[in-house]
mmCIF file of C-alpha atoms and ligand atoms in Angstrom:
data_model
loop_
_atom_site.group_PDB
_atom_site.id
_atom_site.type_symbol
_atom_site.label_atom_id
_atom_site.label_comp_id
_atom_site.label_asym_id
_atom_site.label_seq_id
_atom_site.Cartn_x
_atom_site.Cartn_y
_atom_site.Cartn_z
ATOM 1 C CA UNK A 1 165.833 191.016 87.850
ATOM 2 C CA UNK A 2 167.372 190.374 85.007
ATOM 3 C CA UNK A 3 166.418 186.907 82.797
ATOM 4 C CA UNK A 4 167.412 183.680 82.408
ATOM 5 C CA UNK A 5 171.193 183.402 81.000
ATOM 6 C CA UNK A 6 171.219 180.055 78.594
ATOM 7 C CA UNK A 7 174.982 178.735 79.581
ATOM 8 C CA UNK A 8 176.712 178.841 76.292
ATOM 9 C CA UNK A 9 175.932 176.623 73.391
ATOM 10 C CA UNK A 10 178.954 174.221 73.561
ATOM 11 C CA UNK A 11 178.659 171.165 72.140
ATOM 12 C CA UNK A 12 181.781 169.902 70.756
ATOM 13 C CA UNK A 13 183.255 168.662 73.981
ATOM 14 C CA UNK A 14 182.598 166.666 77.204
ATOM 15 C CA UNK A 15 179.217 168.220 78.556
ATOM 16 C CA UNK A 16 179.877 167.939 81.995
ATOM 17 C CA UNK A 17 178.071 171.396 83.043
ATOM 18 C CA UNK A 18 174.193 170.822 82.728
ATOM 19 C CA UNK A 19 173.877 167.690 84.784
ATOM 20 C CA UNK A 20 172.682 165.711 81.599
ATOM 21 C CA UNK A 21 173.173 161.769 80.616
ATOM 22 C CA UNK A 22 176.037 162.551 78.647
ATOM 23 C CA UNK A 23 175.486 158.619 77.354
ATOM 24 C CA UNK A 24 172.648 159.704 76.074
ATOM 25 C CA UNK A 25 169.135 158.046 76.032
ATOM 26 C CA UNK A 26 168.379 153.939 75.807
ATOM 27 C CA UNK A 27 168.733 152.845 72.077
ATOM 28 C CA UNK A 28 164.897 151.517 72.935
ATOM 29 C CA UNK A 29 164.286 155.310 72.348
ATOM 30 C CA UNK A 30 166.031 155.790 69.110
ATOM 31 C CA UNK A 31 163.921 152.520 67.604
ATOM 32 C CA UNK A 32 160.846 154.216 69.091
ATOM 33 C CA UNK A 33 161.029 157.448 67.280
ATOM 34 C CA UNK A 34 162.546 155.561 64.206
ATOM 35 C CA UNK A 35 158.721 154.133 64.770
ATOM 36 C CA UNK A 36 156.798 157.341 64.053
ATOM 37 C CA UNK A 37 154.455 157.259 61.314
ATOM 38 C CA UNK A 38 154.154 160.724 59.172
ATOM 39 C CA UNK A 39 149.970 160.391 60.461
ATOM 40 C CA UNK A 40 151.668 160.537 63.932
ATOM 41 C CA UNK A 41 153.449 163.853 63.439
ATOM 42 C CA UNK A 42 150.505 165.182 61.912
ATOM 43 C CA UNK A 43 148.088 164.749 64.837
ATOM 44 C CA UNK A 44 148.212 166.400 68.060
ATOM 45 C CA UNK A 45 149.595 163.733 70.147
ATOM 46 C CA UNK A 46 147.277 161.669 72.671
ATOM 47 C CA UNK A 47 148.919 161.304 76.321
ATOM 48 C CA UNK A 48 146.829 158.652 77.786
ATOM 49 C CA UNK A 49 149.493 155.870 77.325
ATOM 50 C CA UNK A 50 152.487 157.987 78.175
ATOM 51 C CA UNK A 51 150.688 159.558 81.525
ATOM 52 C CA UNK A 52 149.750 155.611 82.524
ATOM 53 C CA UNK A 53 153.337 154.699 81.778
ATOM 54 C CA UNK A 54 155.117 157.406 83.831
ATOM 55 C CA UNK A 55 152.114 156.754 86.173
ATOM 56 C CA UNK A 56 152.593 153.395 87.158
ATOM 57 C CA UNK A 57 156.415 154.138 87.275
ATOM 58 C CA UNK A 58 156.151 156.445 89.791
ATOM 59 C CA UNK A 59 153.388 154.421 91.656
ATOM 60 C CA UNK A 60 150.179 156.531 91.244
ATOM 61 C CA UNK A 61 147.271 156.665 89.845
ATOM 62 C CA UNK A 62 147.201 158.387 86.401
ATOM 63 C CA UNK A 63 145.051 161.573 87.361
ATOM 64 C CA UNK A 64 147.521 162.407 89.962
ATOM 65 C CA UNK A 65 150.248 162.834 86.693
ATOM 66 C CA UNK A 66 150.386 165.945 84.760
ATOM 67 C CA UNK A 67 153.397 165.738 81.757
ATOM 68 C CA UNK A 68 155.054 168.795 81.075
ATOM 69 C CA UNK A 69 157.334 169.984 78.527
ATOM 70 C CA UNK A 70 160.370 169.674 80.591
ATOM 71 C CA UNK A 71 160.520 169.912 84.227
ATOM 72 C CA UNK A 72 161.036 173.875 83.424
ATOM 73 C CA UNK A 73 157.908 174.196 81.977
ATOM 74 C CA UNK A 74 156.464 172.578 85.231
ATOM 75 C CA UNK A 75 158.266 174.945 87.493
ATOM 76 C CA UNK A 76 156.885 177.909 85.296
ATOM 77 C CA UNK A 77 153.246 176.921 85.287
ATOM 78 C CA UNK A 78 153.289 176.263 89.304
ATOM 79 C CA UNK A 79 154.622 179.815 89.533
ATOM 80 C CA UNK A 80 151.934 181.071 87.196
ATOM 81 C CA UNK A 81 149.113 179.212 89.328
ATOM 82 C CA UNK A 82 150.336 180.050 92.601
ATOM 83 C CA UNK A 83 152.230 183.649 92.638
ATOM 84 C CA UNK A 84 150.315 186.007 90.327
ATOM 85 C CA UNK A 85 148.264 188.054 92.819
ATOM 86 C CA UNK A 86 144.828 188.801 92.663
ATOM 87 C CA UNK A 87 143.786 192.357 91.999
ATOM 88 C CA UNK A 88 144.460 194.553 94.613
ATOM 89 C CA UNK A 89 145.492 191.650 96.639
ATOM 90 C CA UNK A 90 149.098 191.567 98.383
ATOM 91 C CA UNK A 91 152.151 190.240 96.361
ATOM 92 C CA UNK A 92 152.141 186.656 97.036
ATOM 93 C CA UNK A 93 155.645 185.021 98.503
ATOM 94 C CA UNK A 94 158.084 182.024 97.178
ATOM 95 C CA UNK A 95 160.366 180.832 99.725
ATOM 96 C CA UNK A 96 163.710 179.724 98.043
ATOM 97 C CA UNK A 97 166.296 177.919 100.071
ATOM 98 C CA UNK A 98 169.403 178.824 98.930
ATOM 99 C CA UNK A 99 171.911 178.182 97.268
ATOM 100 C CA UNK A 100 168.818 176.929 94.596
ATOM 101 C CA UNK A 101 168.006 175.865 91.022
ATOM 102 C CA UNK A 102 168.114 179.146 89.610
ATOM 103 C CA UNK A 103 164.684 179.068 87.333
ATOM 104 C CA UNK A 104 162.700 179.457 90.792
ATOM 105 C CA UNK A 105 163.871 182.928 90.933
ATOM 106 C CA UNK A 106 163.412 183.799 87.751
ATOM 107 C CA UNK A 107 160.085 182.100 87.413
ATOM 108 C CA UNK A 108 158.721 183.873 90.858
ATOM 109 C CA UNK A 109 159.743 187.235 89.303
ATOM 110 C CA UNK A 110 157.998 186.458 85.328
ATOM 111 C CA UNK A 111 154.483 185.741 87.946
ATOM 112 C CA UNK A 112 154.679 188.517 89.812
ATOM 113 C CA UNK A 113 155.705 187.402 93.394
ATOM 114 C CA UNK A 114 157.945 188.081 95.664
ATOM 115 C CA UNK A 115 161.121 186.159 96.336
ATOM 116 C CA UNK A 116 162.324 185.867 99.799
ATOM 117 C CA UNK A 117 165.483 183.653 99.689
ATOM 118 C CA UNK A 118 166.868 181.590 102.430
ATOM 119 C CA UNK A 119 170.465 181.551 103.324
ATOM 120 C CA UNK A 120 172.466 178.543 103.439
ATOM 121 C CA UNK A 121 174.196 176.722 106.218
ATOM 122 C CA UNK A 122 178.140 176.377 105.822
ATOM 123 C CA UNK A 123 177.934 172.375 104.875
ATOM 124 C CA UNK A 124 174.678 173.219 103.287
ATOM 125 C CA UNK A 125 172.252 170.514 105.752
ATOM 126 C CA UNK A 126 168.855 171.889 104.970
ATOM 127 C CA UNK A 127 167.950 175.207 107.172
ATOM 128 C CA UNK A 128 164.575 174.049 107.996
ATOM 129 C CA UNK A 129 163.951 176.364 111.281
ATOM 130 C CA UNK A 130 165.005 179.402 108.761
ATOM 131 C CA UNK A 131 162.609 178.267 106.351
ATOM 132 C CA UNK A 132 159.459 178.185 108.984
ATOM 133 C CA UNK A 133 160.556 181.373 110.082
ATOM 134 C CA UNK A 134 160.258 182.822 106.937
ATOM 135 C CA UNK A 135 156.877 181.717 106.304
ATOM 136 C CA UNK A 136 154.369 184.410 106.467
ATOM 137 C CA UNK A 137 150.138 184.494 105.650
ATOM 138 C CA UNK A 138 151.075 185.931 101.852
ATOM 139 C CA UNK A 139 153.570 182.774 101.383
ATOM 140 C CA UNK A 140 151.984 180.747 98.541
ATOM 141 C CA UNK A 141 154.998 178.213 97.224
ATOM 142 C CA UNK A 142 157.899 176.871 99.112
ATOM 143 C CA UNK A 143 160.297 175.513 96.801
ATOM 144 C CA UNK A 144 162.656 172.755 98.105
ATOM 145 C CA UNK A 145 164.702 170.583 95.703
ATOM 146 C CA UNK A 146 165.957 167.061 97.133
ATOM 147 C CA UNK A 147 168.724 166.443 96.483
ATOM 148 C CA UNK A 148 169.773 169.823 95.456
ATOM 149 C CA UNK A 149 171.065 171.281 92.589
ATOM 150 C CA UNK A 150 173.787 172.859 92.539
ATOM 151 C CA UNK A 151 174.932 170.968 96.206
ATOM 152 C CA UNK A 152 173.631 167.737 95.511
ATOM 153 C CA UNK A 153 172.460 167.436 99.262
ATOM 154 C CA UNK A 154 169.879 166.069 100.630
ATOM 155 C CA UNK A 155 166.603 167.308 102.176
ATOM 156 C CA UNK A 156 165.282 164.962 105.076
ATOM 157 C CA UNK A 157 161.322 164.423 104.227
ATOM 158 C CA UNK A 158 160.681 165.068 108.011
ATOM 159 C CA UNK A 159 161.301 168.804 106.956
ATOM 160 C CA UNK A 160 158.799 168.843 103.955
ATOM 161 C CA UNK A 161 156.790 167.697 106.127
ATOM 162 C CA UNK A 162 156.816 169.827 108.770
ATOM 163 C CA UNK A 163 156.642 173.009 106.159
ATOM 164 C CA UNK A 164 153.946 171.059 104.539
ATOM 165 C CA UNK A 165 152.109 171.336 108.451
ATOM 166 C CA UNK A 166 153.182 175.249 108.627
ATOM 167 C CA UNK A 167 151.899 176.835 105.383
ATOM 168 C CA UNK A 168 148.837 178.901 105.077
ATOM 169 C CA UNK A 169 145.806 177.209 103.478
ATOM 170 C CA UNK A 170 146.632 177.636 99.600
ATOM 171 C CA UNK A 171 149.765 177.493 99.801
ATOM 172 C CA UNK A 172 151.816 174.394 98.483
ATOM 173 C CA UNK A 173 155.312 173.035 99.016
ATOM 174 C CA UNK A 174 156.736 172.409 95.517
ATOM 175 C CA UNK A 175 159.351 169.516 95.992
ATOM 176 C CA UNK A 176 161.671 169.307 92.750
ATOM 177 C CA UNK A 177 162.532 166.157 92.243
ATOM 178 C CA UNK A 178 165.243 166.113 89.120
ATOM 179 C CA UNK A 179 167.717 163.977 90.501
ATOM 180 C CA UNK A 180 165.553 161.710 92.945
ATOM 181 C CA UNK A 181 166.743 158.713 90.865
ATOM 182 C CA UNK A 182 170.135 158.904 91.805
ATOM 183 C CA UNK A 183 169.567 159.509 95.641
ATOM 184 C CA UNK A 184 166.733 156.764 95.811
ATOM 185 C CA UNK A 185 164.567 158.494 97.803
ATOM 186 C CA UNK A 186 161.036 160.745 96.974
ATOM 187 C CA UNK A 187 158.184 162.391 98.775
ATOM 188 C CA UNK A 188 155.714 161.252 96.322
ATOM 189 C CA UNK A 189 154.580 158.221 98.799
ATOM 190 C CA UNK A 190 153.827 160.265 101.360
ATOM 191 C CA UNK A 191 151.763 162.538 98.835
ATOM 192 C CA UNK A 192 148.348 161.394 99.574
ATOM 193 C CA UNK A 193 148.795 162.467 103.594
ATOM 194 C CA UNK A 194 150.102 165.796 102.434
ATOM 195 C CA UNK A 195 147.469 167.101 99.756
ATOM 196 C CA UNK A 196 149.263 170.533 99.701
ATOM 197 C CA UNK A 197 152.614 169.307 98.650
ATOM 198 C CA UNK A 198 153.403 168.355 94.132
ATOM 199 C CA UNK A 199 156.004 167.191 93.165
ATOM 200 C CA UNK A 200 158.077 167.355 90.164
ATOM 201 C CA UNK A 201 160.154 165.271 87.902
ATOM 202 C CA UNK A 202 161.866 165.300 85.078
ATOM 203 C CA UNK A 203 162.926 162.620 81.955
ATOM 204 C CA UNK A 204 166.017 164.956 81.396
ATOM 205 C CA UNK A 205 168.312 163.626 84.041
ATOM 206 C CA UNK A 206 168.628 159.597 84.335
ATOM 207 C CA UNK A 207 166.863 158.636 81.991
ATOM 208 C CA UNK A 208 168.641 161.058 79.210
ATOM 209 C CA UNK A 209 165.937 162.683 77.356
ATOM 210 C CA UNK A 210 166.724 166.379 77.735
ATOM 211 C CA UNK A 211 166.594 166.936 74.008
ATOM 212 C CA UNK A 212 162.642 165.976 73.747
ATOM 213 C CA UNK A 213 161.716 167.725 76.533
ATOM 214 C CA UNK A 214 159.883 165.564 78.913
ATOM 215 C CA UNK A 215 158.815 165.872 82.939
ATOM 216 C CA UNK A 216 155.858 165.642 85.225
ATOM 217 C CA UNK A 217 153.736 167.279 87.967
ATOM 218 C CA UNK A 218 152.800 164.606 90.876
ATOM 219 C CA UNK A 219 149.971 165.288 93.360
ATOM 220 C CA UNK A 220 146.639 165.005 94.543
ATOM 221 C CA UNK A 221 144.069 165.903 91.383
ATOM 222 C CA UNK A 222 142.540 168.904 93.572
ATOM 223 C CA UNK A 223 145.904 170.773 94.328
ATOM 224 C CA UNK A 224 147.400 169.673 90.777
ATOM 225 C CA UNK A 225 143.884 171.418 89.210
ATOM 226 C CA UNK A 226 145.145 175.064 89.335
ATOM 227 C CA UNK A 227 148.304 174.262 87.973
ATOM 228 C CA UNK A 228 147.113 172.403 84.904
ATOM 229 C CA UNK A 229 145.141 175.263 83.592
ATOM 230 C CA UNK A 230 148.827 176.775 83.601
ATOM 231 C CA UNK A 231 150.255 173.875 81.100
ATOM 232 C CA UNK A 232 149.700 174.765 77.263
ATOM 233 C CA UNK A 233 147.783 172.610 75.819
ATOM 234 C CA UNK A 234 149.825 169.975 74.364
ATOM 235 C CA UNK A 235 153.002 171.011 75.339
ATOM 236 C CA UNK A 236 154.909 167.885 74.970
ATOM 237 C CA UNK A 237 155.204 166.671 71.696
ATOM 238 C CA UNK A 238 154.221 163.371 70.410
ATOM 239 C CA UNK A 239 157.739 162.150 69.990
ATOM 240 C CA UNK A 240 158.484 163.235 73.295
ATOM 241 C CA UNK A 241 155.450 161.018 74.483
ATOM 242 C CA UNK A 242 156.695 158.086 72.363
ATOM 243 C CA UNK A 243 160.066 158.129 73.473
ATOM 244 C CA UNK A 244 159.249 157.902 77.377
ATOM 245 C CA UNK A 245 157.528 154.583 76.952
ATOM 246 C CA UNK A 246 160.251 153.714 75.400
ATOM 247 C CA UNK A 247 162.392 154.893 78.329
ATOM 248 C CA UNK A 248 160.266 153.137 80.615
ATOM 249 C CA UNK A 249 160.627 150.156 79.193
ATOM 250 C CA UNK A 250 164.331 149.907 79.221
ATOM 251 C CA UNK A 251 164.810 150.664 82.999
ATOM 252 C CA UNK A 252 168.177 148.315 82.730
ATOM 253 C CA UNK A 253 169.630 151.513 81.121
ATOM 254 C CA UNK A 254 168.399 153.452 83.816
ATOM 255 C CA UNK A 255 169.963 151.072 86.516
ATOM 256 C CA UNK A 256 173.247 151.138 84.660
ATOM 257 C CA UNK A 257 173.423 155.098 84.384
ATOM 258 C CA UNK A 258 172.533 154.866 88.231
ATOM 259 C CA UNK A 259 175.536 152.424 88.678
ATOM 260 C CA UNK A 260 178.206 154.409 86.635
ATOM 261 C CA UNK A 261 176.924 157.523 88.140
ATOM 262 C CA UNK A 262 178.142 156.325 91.773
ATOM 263 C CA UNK A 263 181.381 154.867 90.258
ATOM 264 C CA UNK A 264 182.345 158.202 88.632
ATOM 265 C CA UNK A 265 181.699 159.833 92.140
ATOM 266 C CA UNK A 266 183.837 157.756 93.921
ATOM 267 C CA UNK A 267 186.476 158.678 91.195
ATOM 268 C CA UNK A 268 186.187 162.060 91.788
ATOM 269 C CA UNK A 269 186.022 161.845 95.514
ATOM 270 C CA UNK A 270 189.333 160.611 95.344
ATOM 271 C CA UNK A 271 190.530 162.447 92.372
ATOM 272 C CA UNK A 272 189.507 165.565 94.480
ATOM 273 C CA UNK A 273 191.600 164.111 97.928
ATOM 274 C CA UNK A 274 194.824 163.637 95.758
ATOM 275 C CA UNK A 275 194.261 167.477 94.341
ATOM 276 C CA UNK A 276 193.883 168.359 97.910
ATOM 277 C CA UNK A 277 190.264 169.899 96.915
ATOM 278 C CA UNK A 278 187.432 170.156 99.084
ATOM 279 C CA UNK A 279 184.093 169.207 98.167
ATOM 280 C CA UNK A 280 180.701 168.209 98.813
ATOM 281 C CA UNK A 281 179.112 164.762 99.229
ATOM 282 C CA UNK A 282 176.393 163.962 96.665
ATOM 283 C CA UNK A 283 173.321 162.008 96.328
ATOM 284 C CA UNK A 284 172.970 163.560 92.420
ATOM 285 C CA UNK A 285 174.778 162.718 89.244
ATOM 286 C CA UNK A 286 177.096 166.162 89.922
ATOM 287 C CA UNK A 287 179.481 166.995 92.508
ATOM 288 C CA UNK A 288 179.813 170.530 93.638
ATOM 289 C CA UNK A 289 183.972 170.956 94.142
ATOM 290 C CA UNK A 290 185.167 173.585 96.350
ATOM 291 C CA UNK A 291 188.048 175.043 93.739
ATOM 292 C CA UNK A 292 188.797 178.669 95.899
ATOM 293 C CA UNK A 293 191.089 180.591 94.312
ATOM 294 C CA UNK A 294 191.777 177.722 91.893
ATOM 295 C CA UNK A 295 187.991 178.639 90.174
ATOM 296 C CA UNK A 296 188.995 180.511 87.197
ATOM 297 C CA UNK A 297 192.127 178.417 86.327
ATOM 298 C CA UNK A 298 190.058 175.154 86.445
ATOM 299 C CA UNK A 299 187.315 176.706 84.444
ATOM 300 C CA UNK A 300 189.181 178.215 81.571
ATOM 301 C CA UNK A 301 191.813 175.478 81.612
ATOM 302 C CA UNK A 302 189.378 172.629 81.258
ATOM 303 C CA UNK A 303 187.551 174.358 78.853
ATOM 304 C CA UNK A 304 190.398 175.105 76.741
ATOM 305 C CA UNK A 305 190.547 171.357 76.436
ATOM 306 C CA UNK A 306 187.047 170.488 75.714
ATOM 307 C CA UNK A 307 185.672 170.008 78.725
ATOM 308 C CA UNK A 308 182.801 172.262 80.077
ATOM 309 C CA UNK A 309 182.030 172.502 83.735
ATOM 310 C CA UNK A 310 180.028 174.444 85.612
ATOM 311 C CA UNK A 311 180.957 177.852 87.556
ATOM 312 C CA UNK A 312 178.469 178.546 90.777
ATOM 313 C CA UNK A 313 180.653 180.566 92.647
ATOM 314 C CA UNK A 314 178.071 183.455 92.195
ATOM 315 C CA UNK A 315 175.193 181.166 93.866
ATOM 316 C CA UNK A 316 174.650 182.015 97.413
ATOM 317 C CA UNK A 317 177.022 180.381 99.815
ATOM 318 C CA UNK A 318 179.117 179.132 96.980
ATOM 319 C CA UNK A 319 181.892 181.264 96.386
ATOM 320 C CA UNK A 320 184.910 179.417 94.550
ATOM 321 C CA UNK A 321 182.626 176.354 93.864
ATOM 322 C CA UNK A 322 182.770 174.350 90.612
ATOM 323 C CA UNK A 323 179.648 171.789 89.859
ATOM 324 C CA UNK A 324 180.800 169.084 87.696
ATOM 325 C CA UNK A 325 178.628 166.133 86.184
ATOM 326 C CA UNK A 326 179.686 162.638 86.960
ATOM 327 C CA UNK A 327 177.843 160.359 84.864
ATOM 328 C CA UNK A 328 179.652 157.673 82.604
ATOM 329 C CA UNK A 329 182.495 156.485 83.923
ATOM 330 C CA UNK A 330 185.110 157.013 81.222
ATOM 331 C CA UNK A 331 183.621 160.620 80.899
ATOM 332 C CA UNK A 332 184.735 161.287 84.586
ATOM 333 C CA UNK A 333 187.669 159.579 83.704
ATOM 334 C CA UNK A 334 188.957 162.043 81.084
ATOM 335 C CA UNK A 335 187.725 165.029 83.002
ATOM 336 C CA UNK A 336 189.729 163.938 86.069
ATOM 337 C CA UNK A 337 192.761 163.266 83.831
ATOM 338 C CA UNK A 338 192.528 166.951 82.281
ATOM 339 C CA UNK A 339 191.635 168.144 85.896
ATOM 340 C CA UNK A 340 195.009 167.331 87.169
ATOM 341 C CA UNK A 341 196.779 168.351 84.509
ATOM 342 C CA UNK A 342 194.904 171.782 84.242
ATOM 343 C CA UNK A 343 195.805 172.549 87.897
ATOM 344 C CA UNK A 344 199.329 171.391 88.490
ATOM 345 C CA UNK A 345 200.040 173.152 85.277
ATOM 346 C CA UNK A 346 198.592 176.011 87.557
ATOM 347 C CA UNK A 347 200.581 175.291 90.065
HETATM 348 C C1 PLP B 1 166.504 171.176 90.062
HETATM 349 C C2 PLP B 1 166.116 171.135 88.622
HETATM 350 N N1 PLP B 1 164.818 171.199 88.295
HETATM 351 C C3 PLP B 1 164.430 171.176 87.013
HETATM 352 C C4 PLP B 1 165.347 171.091 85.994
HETATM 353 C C5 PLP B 1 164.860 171.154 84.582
HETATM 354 O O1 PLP B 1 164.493 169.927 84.100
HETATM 355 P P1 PLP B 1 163.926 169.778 82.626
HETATM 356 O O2 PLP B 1 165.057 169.448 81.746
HETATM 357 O O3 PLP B 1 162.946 168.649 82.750
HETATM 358 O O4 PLP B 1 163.253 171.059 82.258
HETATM 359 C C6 PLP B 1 166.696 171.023 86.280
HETATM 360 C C7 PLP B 1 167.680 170.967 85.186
HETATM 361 O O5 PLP B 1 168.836 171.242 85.339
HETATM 362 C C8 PLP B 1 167.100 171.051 87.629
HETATM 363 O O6 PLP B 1 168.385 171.037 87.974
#
């Protein structure tokens, strides 16, 4: 397999192709990190504070947190503790519903394990009996994502659980959680009845702190053990570990991201209805638009004016599909307007 592709470096228009706050982070962050003393950079940074903050956030107790360098690092080090197969041993198995976050398949592959992806269903509802059915004694993580990325679909938590009750002793159900904010809904309070499931999160999404670099592990301090020894050593950097305090301080920025996020989705709904373009109901802070033969057109021509989105249509089950962010509302506002005019210039 080959690695990881970086989408392209763009930066000079609307970023509406990694599903980031393209507002940005709470100013409380910006006076936070204004804060740092020159002592500060020159220690390696403490986490007790910042793993208490994000602890109580998320309503656990603080040795059932892990921070990670980004939700990716997260992903990488679960991979690392749970698919590298012991000497002589079989290959051990990660089950990928598809159409998925991509890094699972590239992260199985840098452990050593074996991928065994799921197909999708045609209006992408979770394919929970395919899933069981692909479990087998050698399958070590199941990674689900609710809501998915790139479909922005939901995952009921009856079906973690019941792959949670179906999974060889050892095994874990990883349950990515980057865009729980938005759809209001986690597993992590059912965590303590389901020691075999961790979930992740990440700082990058609502709360706007992709540039630092900041997520978290969530589960029982016996299952999360393995997976620790997989984290670097100080990973995330003290400035990283400011700034989420910070964050979590401000969660009024938070609740107006969450607001504008459902306003701009409504706007595209209905931009996407008038453009006679299908698409797929969200719970996320993206929108996965069904653009057929329309793909390349909308693609180039949006891009042409500064606006980036997001081509899928290679992901399983998502052939002419076109993920767009919608986050603040006059962002979706000028992508919409350059929407239209990119495709009935098309026309
Ligand atoms: C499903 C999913 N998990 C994890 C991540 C990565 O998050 P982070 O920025 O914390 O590494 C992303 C980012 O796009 C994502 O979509």
């Amino acid at each position: 397999m080959s690695h990881y592709q970086k989408p392209p470096e763009l930066y000079e228009g609307l970023r509406l192709h990694q599903n980031e706050n393209t507002g940005g982070c709470s100013p409380r962050v910006i006076e936070a990190l204004a804060r740092l003393r020159p002592d500060q950079i020159g220690f390696y940074p403490p986490y007790a504070a910042a793993t208490d903050a994000v602890a109580a956030y998320l309503g656990v107790t603080p040795d059932a947190v892990t921070l990670v360098n980004g939700l990716d690092e997260g992903i990488m080090a679960v991979a690392v503790a749970y698919l590298r197969a012991a000497i002589g041993g079989p290959q051990l198995e990660a089950i990928v519903p598809e159409p998925a976050f991509e890094i699972f398949r590239f992260d199985t592959a840098v452990a050593g394990g074996k991928l065994v992806q799921v197909m999708p269903h045609a209006d992408f509802s979770f394919p929970l009996d395919e899933v069981l059915a692909a479990i087998t004694p050698d399958t070590r993580v199941v990674f689900v994502t609710n809501p998915n990325n790139p479909t922005g679909v939901d995952v009921p938590l009856d079906a973690i659980r019941t792959i949670a009750g179906r999974i060889p002793p050892g095994a874990i159900v990883f349950v990515d959680e980057a865009y729980a904010e938005f759809a209001g809904v986690s597993f992590i309070p059912h965590l303590d009845a389901f020691p075999n499931v961790i979930v992740g999160r990440t700082f990058s999404k609502a709360f706007g702190l992709a540039g630092l670099r900041i997520g978290c592990l969530v589960g029982s301090p016996a299952t999360l053990d393995a997976v620790r020894r997989a984290v670097p050593v100080y990973s995330v950097n003290v400035a990283a570990a400011v700034a989420i305090l910070a964050a979590l301080e401000d969660l009024d920025h938070l609740r107006d991201y969450l607001r504008q996020v459902a306003e701009s989705k409504a706007l595209l709904y209905d931009a996407c209805d008038r453009l006679e373009l299908p698409y797929v109901k969200s719970r996320s802070n993206f929108v996965l638009v069904r653009a057929g033969d329309r793909t390349d057109a909308l693609i180039a021509g949006a891009l042409a004016k500064g606006i980036y989105l997001r081509d899928r249509s290679t992901e399983p089950g998502c052939a002419g599909s076109v993920r767009i962010a919608t986050g603040i509302v006059e962002h979706t506002r000028r992508a919409i307007a350059v929407i239209e005019e990119v495709l009935c210039a098309a026309r």
